[in-house]
Amino acid sequence: MKKLRTAAEARAWLDYQGITIAQWARDHKKSDSLVREILAGKKKCHRGESHNIAVLLGMKEGVVTTRPARVSPMALQGAAA
């Protein structure tokens, strides 16, 4: 089993790669602010995009899910307009 990274180790890994958090987020099509919240320990990363980000950063075991989160019908109507 692969050793999981802590938030501090994930930040150090990004520094070692010479990648900013914003650049990593853009490269992976993720929210910059959500990545920062995860690295600050403000998100539990149980499901959804926060789960995917934690897995990609090596902070959590799991698979990156492609299933969309539940979206209310009203939100879908607003997006289509």
XYZ file of C-alpha atoms in Angstrom:
81
model
C 0.000 0.000 0.000
C 1.207 3.468 -0.896
C 1.893 5.906 1.954
C -0.670 8.678 2.023
C 0.411 12.308 2.139
C -0.595 14.744 4.814
C -1.751 18.197 3.733
C 1.724 19.569 4.561
C 3.365 16.798 2.522
C 1.027 17.491 -0.409
C 2.001 21.174 -0.307
C 5.686 20.199 -0.148
C 5.162 17.829 -3.087
C 3.676 20.683 -5.142
C 6.639 22.889 -4.194
C 9.054 20.107 -5.165
C 7.312 19.824 -8.541
C 7.539 23.598 -8.972
C 3.759 23.826 -9.351
C 1.525 26.373 -7.677
C -1.791 25.303 -6.190
C -3.557 27.405 -8.815
C -1.636 25.743 -11.656
C -2.303 22.247 -10.292
C -6.012 23.091 -10.011
C -6.117 24.393 -13.606
C -4.242 21.340 -14.914
C -6.744 19.016 -13.233
C -9.804 21.194 -13.967
C -10.540 21.629 -10.262
C -11.541 24.626 -8.187
C -8.515 26.534 -6.886
C -10.373 27.555 -3.735
C -11.505 23.982 -3.043
C -7.933 22.679 -3.391
C -6.760 25.357 -0.934
C -9.508 24.418 1.549
C -8.481 20.761 1.361
C -4.814 21.597 1.879
C -5.792 23.778 4.846
C -7.738 20.883 6.393
C -11.114 22.615 6.146
C -12.773 19.842 4.110
C -13.317 16.208 5.107
C -13.110 14.933 1.512
C -15.674 12.155 1.956
C -17.267 12.453 -1.483
C -17.564 14.471 -4.678
C -14.923 16.858 -5.945
C -13.153 17.136 -2.579
C -12.762 13.325 -2.567
C -11.361 13.418 -6.112
C -8.891 16.165 -5.255
C -7.661 14.345 -2.138
C -7.150 11.157 -4.174
C -5.272 13.031 -6.929
C -3.028 14.728 -4.353
C -2.260 11.378 -2.731
C -3.922 12.348 0.539
C -6.577 9.638 0.389
C -6.977 6.154 -1.010
C -9.776 5.681 -3.470
C -10.746 6.155 -7.065
C -11.565 9.353 -8.867
C -15.293 9.300 -9.456
C -16.874 10.547 -12.641
C -20.432 10.405 -11.304
C -21.880 13.890 -11.058
C -23.229 15.078 -7.745
C -26.960 15.366 -7.413
C -28.170 18.594 -8.891
C -31.601 19.986 -8.284
C -33.866 20.353 -11.351
C -34.053 24.100 -10.683
C -30.269 24.419 -10.919
C -30.302 22.573 -14.247
C -32.944 24.937 -15.617
C -30.865 27.941 -14.567
C -27.751 26.521 -16.223
C -29.593 25.921 -19.503
C -30.812 29.510 -19.711
